[in-house]
PDB file of C-alpha atoms in Angstrom:
ATOM      1  CA  MET M 746      19.544 -14.386  -2.564  1.00 93.00           C
ATOM      2  CA  THR M 747      19.554 -14.226   1.224  1.00 97.00           C
ATOM      3  CA  VAL M 748      16.523 -15.246   3.287  1.00 97.00           C
ATOM      4  CA  ASN M 749      16.274 -14.824   7.067  1.00 98.00           C
ATOM      5  CA  LEU M 750      13.585 -17.036   8.587  1.00 97.00           C
ATOM      6  CA  ILE M 751      12.497 -16.138  12.110  1.00 96.00           C
ATOM      7  CA  GLY M 752      11.090 -19.140  13.955  1.00 94.00           C
ATOM      8  CA  ALA M 753      11.298 -22.807  13.025  1.00 91.00           C
ATOM      9  CA  GLY M 754       8.150 -24.077  14.731  1.00 89.00           C
ATOM     10  CA  GLY M 755       4.940 -25.121  12.980  1.00 91.00           C
ATOM     11  CA  THR M 756       4.635 -22.437  10.303  1.00 94.00           C
ATOM     12  CA  GLY M 757       8.382 -21.798  10.134  1.00 94.00           C
ATOM     13  CA  SER M 758       9.120 -25.441   9.395  1.00 94.00           C
ATOM     14  CA  GLN M 759       6.568 -25.416   6.560  1.00 97.00           C
ATOM     15  CA  VAL M 760       8.094 -22.232   5.128  1.00 97.00           C
ATOM     16  CA  LEU M 761      11.565 -23.771   5.367  1.00 96.00           C
ATOM     17  CA  THR M 762      10.390 -26.837   3.428  1.00 97.00           C
ATOM     18  CA  CYS M 763       9.004 -24.589   0.676  1.00 98.00           C
ATOM     19  CA  LEU M 764      12.211 -22.549   0.594  1.00 98.00           C
ATOM     20  CA  ALA M 765      14.236 -25.745   0.182  1.00 97.00           C
ATOM     21  CA  ARG M 766      12.073 -26.741  -2.790  1.00 98.00           C
ATOM     22  CA  LEU M 767      12.412 -23.253  -4.265  1.00 98.00           C
ATOM     23  CA  ASP M 768      16.193 -23.447  -3.841  1.00 98.00           C
ATOM     24  CA  THR M 769      16.281 -26.759  -5.713  1.00 98.00           C
ATOM     25  CA  ALA M 770      14.220 -25.316  -8.573  1.00 98.00           C
ATOM     26  CA  LEU M 771      16.346 -22.166  -8.800  1.00 97.00           C
ATOM     27  CA  ARG M 772      19.579 -24.165  -8.902  1.00 98.00           C
ATOM     28  CA  GLY M 773      18.088 -26.356 -11.622  1.00 98.00           C
ATOM     29  CA  LEU M 774      17.541 -23.202 -13.698  1.00 98.00           C
ATOM     30  CA  GLY M 775      21.145 -22.077 -13.243  1.00 98.00           C
ATOM     31  CA  HIS M 776      20.530 -19.575 -10.422  1.00 97.00           C
ATOM     32  CA  PRO M 777      23.031 -19.662  -7.532  1.00 97.00           C
ATOM     33  CA  GLY M 778      20.183 -20.536  -5.164  1.00 96.00           C
ATOM     34  CA  LEU M 779      19.201 -19.300  -1.729  1.00 97.00           C
ATOM     35  CA  PHE M 780      21.285 -18.631   1.370  1.00 98.00           C
ATOM     36  CA  ILE M 781      18.890 -19.326   4.250  1.00 97.00           C
ATOM     37  CA  THR M 782      19.513 -18.480   7.894  1.00 97.00           C
ATOM     38  CA  VAL M 783      17.013 -19.717  10.491  1.00 96.00           C
ATOM     39  CA  TYR M 784      16.668 -17.970  13.846  1.00 96.00           C
ATOM     40  CA  ASP M 785      14.759 -19.653  16.669  1.00 95.00           C
ATOM     41  CA  SER M 786      15.324 -18.938  20.341  1.00 92.00           C
ATOM     42  CA  ASP M 787      13.320 -21.912  21.629  1.00 89.00           C
ATOM     43  CA  ILE M 788      15.192 -24.605  23.528  1.00 87.00           C
ATOM     44  CA  VAL M 789      14.057 -28.196  22.988  1.00 80.00           C
ATOM     45  CA  THR M 790      14.480 -30.467  25.998  1.00 85.00           C
TER      46      THR M 790
END
């Protein structure tokens, strides 16, 4: 399953954490897991 996450700030980072946990659970049940791509145009300096 492919997931595109737009933004990795406050809410996006929380969503990404939940997606990582979901991926772990799915793989534990024999599912191939998630393919996650994160898009964020912010530049951290």
